[in-house]
């Protein structure tokens, strides 16, 4: 009997352990209609002062935007992510504008991570896979996507339909499985951080 590495110690909604980040994209197109609900889910994430600092730029397989984002990926990621249906760059505004005065927003990355989490779970609900990547050239991507002044790039996400793991290079096939997690007992302190 196979033993899943995703056993929980406490009862939670199955979405949290069923979502994972495969690399085996099916080499199929993703329509704009299929992609937009993922941004819609991200849109409703909570943020400090409801500032909504997250920003997204995307390309659909075969279009110029997709090629621009793909060109900024490190070769390891590009090799499998080019088979995704869409590539999405995630950035955030690092400053707040209030009454014409600009000040740093210390929570911009925290809030944008929350939005990405909703995006990923919505992808899972829609029967799609979403795989975030930090392996990209930020200078190349900023230039290619016209990242505005004061914005910070966080990740590129490959989105699409899951394909056959057997189509991945052998080295990646071995890693194509849901991963475990550190136990709560090593993560959560009662009264103080561990
Ligand atoms: C911000 C961020 C950057 C990541 N960068 C990469 C990457 O460059 N290449 C890659 O193959 N996976 C990347 N990952 C995927 C993680 O390795 C993966 O989410 C993690 O191992 C947990 O696995 P799971 O998403 O399947 O639960 C990244 C994930 C996040 C959230």
mmCIF file of C-alpha atoms and ligand atoms in Angstrom:
data_model
loop_
_atom_site.group_PDB
_atom_site.id
_atom_site.type_symbol
_atom_site.label_atom_id
_atom_site.label_comp_id
_atom_site.label_asym_id
_atom_site.label_seq_id
_atom_site.Cartn_x
_atom_site.Cartn_y
_atom_site.Cartn_z
ATOM 1 C CA UNK A 1 0.000 0.000 0.000
ATOM 2 C CA UNK A 2 1.432 3.397 -0.918
ATOM 3 C CA UNK A 3 1.872 5.823 1.964
ATOM 4 C CA UNK A 4 1.003 9.432 1.149
ATOM 5 C CA UNK A 5 3.461 12.019 2.516
ATOM 6 C CA UNK A 6 0.453 14.263 3.085
ATOM 7 C CA UNK A 7 -1.144 13.050 6.300
ATOM 8 C CA UNK A 8 -2.550 15.767 8.562
ATOM 9 C CA UNK A 9 -2.466 15.804 12.357
ATOM 10 C CA UNK A 10 -5.673 17.844 12.461
ATOM 11 C CA UNK A 11 -8.825 17.761 10.353
ATOM 12 C CA UNK A 12 -8.723 20.407 7.610
ATOM 13 C CA UNK A 13 -10.379 21.007 4.252
ATOM 14 C CA UNK A 14 -8.888 18.607 1.732
ATOM 15 C CA UNK A 15 -7.973 21.460 -0.645
ATOM 16 C CA UNK A 16 -4.933 22.274 1.466
ATOM 17 C CA UNK A 17 -3.279 18.916 1.012
ATOM 18 C CA UNK A 18 -4.626 18.124 -2.447
ATOM 19 C CA UNK A 19 -2.997 21.206 -4.012
ATOM 20 C CA UNK A 20 0.587 20.698 -5.067
ATOM 21 C CA UNK A 21 2.995 21.965 -7.697
ATOM 22 C CA UNK A 22 3.487 19.493 -10.547
ATOM 23 C CA UNK A 23 5.868 20.289 -13.406
ATOM 24 C CA UNK A 24 4.176 17.994 -15.928
ATOM 25 C CA UNK A 25 2.192 20.513 -17.984
ATOM 26 C CA UNK A 26 0.111 19.065 -20.780
ATOM 27 C CA UNK A 27 1.351 21.355 -23.584
ATOM 28 C CA UNK A 28 -2.188 22.715 -24.091
ATOM 29 C CA UNK A 29 -3.560 26.251 -24.435
ATOM 30 C CA UNK A 30 -5.366 27.985 -21.601
ATOM 31 C CA UNK A 31 -8.057 30.482 -22.499
ATOM 32 C CA UNK A 32 -8.320 33.914 -20.952
ATOM 33 C CA UNK A 33 -11.736 32.841 -19.631
ATOM 34 C CA UNK A 34 -10.131 29.951 -17.773
ATOM 35 C CA UNK A 35 -7.387 32.146 -16.331
ATOM 36 C CA UNK A 36 -9.453 35.111 -15.108
ATOM 37 C CA UNK A 37 -11.151 33.328 -12.165
ATOM 38 C CA UNK A 38 -7.676 32.750 -10.697
ATOM 39 C CA UNK A 39 -7.053 36.509 -10.643
ATOM 40 C CA UNK A 40 -10.566 36.952 -9.274
ATOM 41 C CA UNK A 41 -9.725 34.709 -6.321
ATOM 42 C CA UNK A 42 -6.488 36.634 -5.723
ATOM 43 C CA UNK A 43 -8.408 39.899 -5.870
ATOM 44 C CA UNK A 44 -10.373 39.069 -2.718
ATOM 45 C CA UNK A 45 -7.361 38.403 -0.517
ATOM 46 C CA UNK A 46 -7.039 40.516 2.633
ATOM 47 C CA UNK A 47 -4.358 43.215 2.737
ATOM 48 C CA UNK A 48 -3.153 45.921 5.105
ATOM 49 C CA UNK A 49 -5.565 48.897 4.867
ATOM 50 C CA UNK A 50 -7.134 47.053 1.911
ATOM 51 C CA UNK A 51 -4.276 48.443 -0.147
ATOM 52 C CA UNK A 52 -4.261 45.461 -2.558
ATOM 53 C CA UNK A 53 -0.584 45.927 -3.479
ATOM 54 C CA UNK A 54 -0.481 42.891 -5.805
ATOM 55 C CA UNK A 55 -0.155 43.277 -9.555
ATOM 56 C CA UNK A 56 -0.123 40.574 -12.240
ATOM 57 C CA UNK A 57 1.059 40.432 -15.863
ATOM 58 C CA UNK A 58 0.374 37.333 -17.937
ATOM 59 C CA UNK A 59 0.986 35.736 -21.273
ATOM 60 C CA UNK A 60 -1.006 32.961 -22.913
ATOM 61 C CA UNK A 61 0.815 30.126 -24.624
ATOM 62 C CA UNK A 62 1.830 31.229 -28.130
ATOM 63 C CA UNK A 63 1.548 34.992 -27.579
ATOM 64 C CA UNK A 64 4.270 37.644 -27.168
ATOM 65 C CA UNK A 65 3.667 38.034 -23.429
ATOM 66 C CA UNK A 66 4.248 34.315 -22.846
ATOM 67 C CA UNK A 67 7.493 34.452 -24.826
ATOM 68 C CA UNK A 68 8.688 37.490 -22.857
ATOM 69 C CA UNK A 69 8.055 35.860 -19.479
ATOM 70 C CA UNK A 70 9.518 32.522 -20.593
ATOM 71 C CA UNK A 71 12.700 34.253 -21.781
ATOM 72 C CA UNK A 72 13.357 35.507 -18.220
ATOM 73 C CA UNK A 73 13.137 32.052 -16.617
ATOM 74 C CA UNK A 74 16.299 30.210 -15.606
ATOM 75 C CA UNK A 75 16.921 27.282 -17.995
ATOM 76 C CA UNK A 76 15.882 24.675 -15.392
ATOM 77 C CA UNK A 77 12.431 26.250 -15.059
ATOM 78 C CA UNK A 78 12.044 27.203 -18.702
ATOM 79 C CA UNK A 79 12.480 23.587 -19.778
ATOM 80 C CA UNK A 80 9.218 22.448 -18.167
ATOM 81 C CA UNK A 81 7.307 25.738 -17.699
ATOM 82 C CA UNK A 82 7.226 26.441 -21.436
ATOM 83 C CA UNK A 83 4.638 23.668 -21.700
ATOM 84 C CA UNK A 84 2.222 25.601 -19.451
ATOM 85 C CA UNK A 85 -0.890 27.258 -20.865
ATOM 86 C CA UNK A 86 -0.100 30.608 -19.252
ATOM 87 C CA UNK A 87 2.770 32.302 -17.469
ATOM 88 C CA UNK A 88 1.922 34.893 -14.822
ATOM 89 C CA UNK A 89 4.379 37.366 -13.283
ATOM 90 C CA UNK A 90 3.496 38.525 -9.777
ATOM 91 C CA UNK A 91 4.678 41.880 -8.450
ATOM 92 C CA UNK A 92 3.623 44.358 -5.813
ATOM 93 C CA UNK A 93 3.753 48.078 -5.144
ATOM 94 C CA UNK A 94 6.243 48.609 -2.319
ATOM 95 C CA UNK A 95 4.890 52.036 -1.391
ATOM 96 C CA UNK A 96 1.559 53.478 -0.291
ATOM 97 C CA UNK A 97 0.256 56.710 -1.775
ATOM 98 C CA UNK A 98 -1.854 58.765 0.593
ATOM 99 C CA UNK A 99 -2.812 62.426 0.059
ATOM 100 C CA UNK A 100 -0.105 62.674 -2.582
ATOM 101 C CA UNK A 101 2.537 61.425 -0.139
ATOM 102 C CA UNK A 102 4.387 58.185 -0.791
ATOM 103 C CA UNK A 103 5.539 56.020 2.128
ATOM 104 C CA UNK A 104 6.878 52.440 2.353
ATOM 105 C CA UNK A 105 4.267 49.679 2.699
ATOM 106 C CA UNK A 106 5.914 47.097 5.011
ATOM 107 C CA UNK A 107 3.204 44.528 4.214
ATOM 108 C CA UNK A 108 3.269 44.530 0.417
ATOM 109 C CA UNK A 109 5.048 41.172 0.114
ATOM 110 C CA UNK A 110 2.995 39.542 2.883
ATOM 111 C CA UNK A 111 -0.258 40.626 1.231
ATOM 112 C CA UNK A 112 0.842 39.564 -2.238
ATOM 113 C CA UNK A 113 1.787 36.136 -0.911
ATOM 114 C CA UNK A 114 -1.728 35.840 0.468
ATOM 115 C CA UNK A 115 -3.150 36.683 -2.971
ATOM 116 C CA UNK A 116 -0.918 34.080 -4.634
ATOM 117 C CA UNK A 117 -2.213 31.486 -2.172
ATOM 118 C CA UNK A 118 -5.802 32.204 -3.213
ATOM 119 C CA UNK A 119 -4.756 32.097 -6.867
ATOM 120 C CA UNK A 120 -3.180 28.675 -6.388
ATOM 121 C CA UNK A 121 -6.162 27.232 -4.527
ATOM 122 C CA UNK A 122 -8.595 28.546 -7.164
ATOM 123 C CA UNK A 123 -6.452 26.892 -9.843
ATOM 124 C CA UNK A 124 -6.762 23.634 -7.923
ATOM 125 C CA UNK A 125 -10.551 24.023 -7.628
ATOM 126 C CA UNK A 126 -10.731 24.612 -11.386
ATOM 127 C CA UNK A 127 -8.848 21.393 -12.126
ATOM 128 C CA UNK A 128 -5.720 23.292 -13.200
ATOM 129 C CA UNK A 129 -2.189 23.195 -11.848
ATOM 130 C CA UNK A 130 -0.174 26.246 -10.797
ATOM 131 C CA UNK A 131 3.558 26.146 -10.069
ATOM 132 C CA UNK A 132 5.354 29.209 -8.661
ATOM 133 C CA UNK A 133 8.959 29.951 -9.583
ATOM 134 C CA UNK A 134 11.532 32.218 -8.021
ATOM 135 C CA UNK A 135 14.073 31.145 -10.615
ATOM 136 C CA UNK A 136 13.983 34.011 -13.128
ATOM 137 C CA UNK A 137 16.092 37.014 -14.063
ATOM 138 C CA UNK A 138 14.309 39.914 -12.365
ATOM 139 C CA UNK A 139 16.066 42.617 -14.414
ATOM 140 C CA UNK A 140 15.130 40.933 -17.703
ATOM 141 C CA UNK A 141 11.529 40.374 -16.584
ATOM 142 C CA UNK A 142 11.108 43.935 -15.264
ATOM 143 C CA UNK A 143 12.291 45.356 -18.575
ATOM 144 C CA UNK A 144 10.236 42.959 -20.704
ATOM 145 C CA UNK A 145 6.992 43.605 -18.803
ATOM 146 C CA UNK A 146 7.493 47.340 -18.203
ATOM 147 C CA UNK A 147 7.436 46.966 -14.416
ATOM 148 C CA UNK A 148 6.555 50.417 -13.012
ATOM 149 C CA UNK A 149 8.940 52.290 -10.690
ATOM 150 C CA UNK A 150 8.492 51.271 -7.047
ATOM 151 C CA UNK A 151 7.190 47.780 -7.844
ATOM 152 C CA UNK A 152 8.935 44.561 -6.816
ATOM 153 C CA UNK A 153 8.769 41.246 -8.698
ATOM 154 C CA UNK A 154 8.139 38.177 -6.555
ATOM 155 C CA UNK A 155 7.512 35.151 -8.720
ATOM 156 C CA UNK A 156 6.448 33.742 -12.051
ATOM 157 C CA UNK A 157 3.656 31.163 -11.972
ATOM 158 C CA UNK A 158 3.117 28.519 -14.645
ATOM 159 C CA UNK A 159 -0.578 27.614 -14.991
ATOM 160 C CA UNK A 160 -2.255 24.984 -17.099
ATOM 161 C CA UNK A 161 -3.546 21.468 -17.417
ATOM 162 C CA UNK A 162 -1.649 18.588 -15.885
ATOM 163 C CA UNK A 163 -0.050 16.228 -18.371
ATOM 164 C CA UNK A 164 1.752 12.934 -18.165
ATOM 165 C CA UNK A 165 4.728 12.796 -15.785
ATOM 166 C CA UNK A 166 6.330 10.278 -18.156
ATOM 167 C CA UNK A 167 6.884 13.155 -20.623
ATOM 168 C CA UNK A 168 9.206 14.944 -18.162
ATOM 169 C CA UNK A 169 12.974 14.444 -18.272
ATOM 170 C CA UNK A 170 13.908 11.456 -16.074
ATOM 171 C CA UNK A 171 15.513 13.626 -13.384
ATOM 172 C CA UNK A 172 12.215 15.510 -12.916
ATOM 173 C CA UNK A 173 10.005 12.418 -13.034
ATOM 174 C CA UNK A 174 11.482 11.283 -9.723
ATOM 175 C CA UNK A 175 10.482 14.592 -8.114
ATOM 176 C CA UNK A 176 6.960 14.642 -9.564
ATOM 177 C CA UNK A 177 5.011 13.898 -6.368
ATOM 178 C CA UNK A 178 3.344 15.795 -3.522
ATOM 179 C CA UNK A 179 5.878 16.745 -0.855
ATOM 180 C CA UNK A 180 5.618 16.363 2.935
ATOM 181 C CA UNK A 181 5.710 19.143 5.534
ATOM 182 C CA UNK A 182 7.529 19.831 8.780
ATOM 183 C CA UNK A 183 5.342 18.889 11.775
ATOM 184 C CA UNK A 184 3.351 21.581 13.574
ATOM 185 C CA UNK A 185 5.332 20.764 16.730
ATOM 186 C CA UNK A 186 8.442 22.175 15.033
ATOM 187 C CA UNK A 187 6.656 25.191 13.634
ATOM 188 C CA UNK A 188 4.247 26.571 16.226
ATOM 189 C CA UNK A 189 5.257 27.787 19.675
ATOM 190 C CA UNK A 190 2.815 28.228 22.573
ATOM 191 C CA UNK A 191 3.683 31.529 24.253
ATOM 192 C CA UNK A 192 6.883 32.133 22.301
ATOM 193 C CA UNK A 193 8.447 31.224 19.013
ATOM 194 C CA UNK A 194 10.352 27.941 19.076
HETATM 195 C C1 LIG B 1 8.072 31.752 -4.141
HETATM 196 C C2 LIG B 1 8.289 30.368 -4.691
HETATM 197 C C3 LIG B 1 9.354 30.119 -5.533
HETATM 198 C C4 LIG B 1 9.534 28.851 -6.099
HETATM 199 N N1 LIG B 1 10.530 28.668 -7.018
HETATM 200 C C5 LIG B 1 10.594 27.507 -7.731
HETATM 201 C C6 LIG B 1 11.471 27.391 -8.848
HETATM 202 O O1 LIG B 1 12.184 28.327 -9.236
HETATM 203 N N2 LIG B 1 11.475 26.202 -9.513
HETATM 204 C C7 LIG B 1 10.682 25.144 -9.153
HETATM 205 O O2 LIG B 1 10.741 24.109 -9.825
HETATM 206 N N3 LIG B 1 9.803 25.248 -8.095
HETATM 207 C C8 LIG B 1 9.735 26.406 -7.393
HETATM 208 N N4 LIG B 1 8.826 26.543 -6.361
HETATM 209 C C9 LIG B 1 7.948 25.424 -5.964
HETATM 210 C C10 LIG B 1 8.278 24.922 -4.564
HETATM 211 O O3 LIG B 1 9.461 24.175 -4.610
HETATM 212 C C11 LIG B 1 7.079 24.108 -4.012
HETATM 213 O O4 LIG B 1 5.968 24.955 -3.869
HETATM 214 C C12 LIG B 1 7.420 23.477 -2.672
HETATM 215 O O5 LIG B 1 8.432 22.490 -2.809
HETATM 216 C C13 LIG B 1 6.204 22.859 -1.999
HETATM 217 O O6 LIG B 1 5.628 21.909 -2.848
HETATM 218 P P1 LIG B 1 4.095 21.949 -3.300
HETATM 219 O O7 LIG B 1 3.833 23.328 -3.888
HETATM 220 O O8 LIG B 1 3.979 20.855 -4.319
HETATM 221 O O9 LIG B 1 3.250 21.728 -2.092
HETATM 222 C C14 LIG B 1 8.650 27.799 -5.775
HETATM 223 C C15 LIG B 1 7.565 28.054 -4.907
HETATM 224 C C16 LIG B 1 7.373 29.316 -4.382
HETATM 225 C C17 LIG B 1 6.164 29.569 -3.495
#
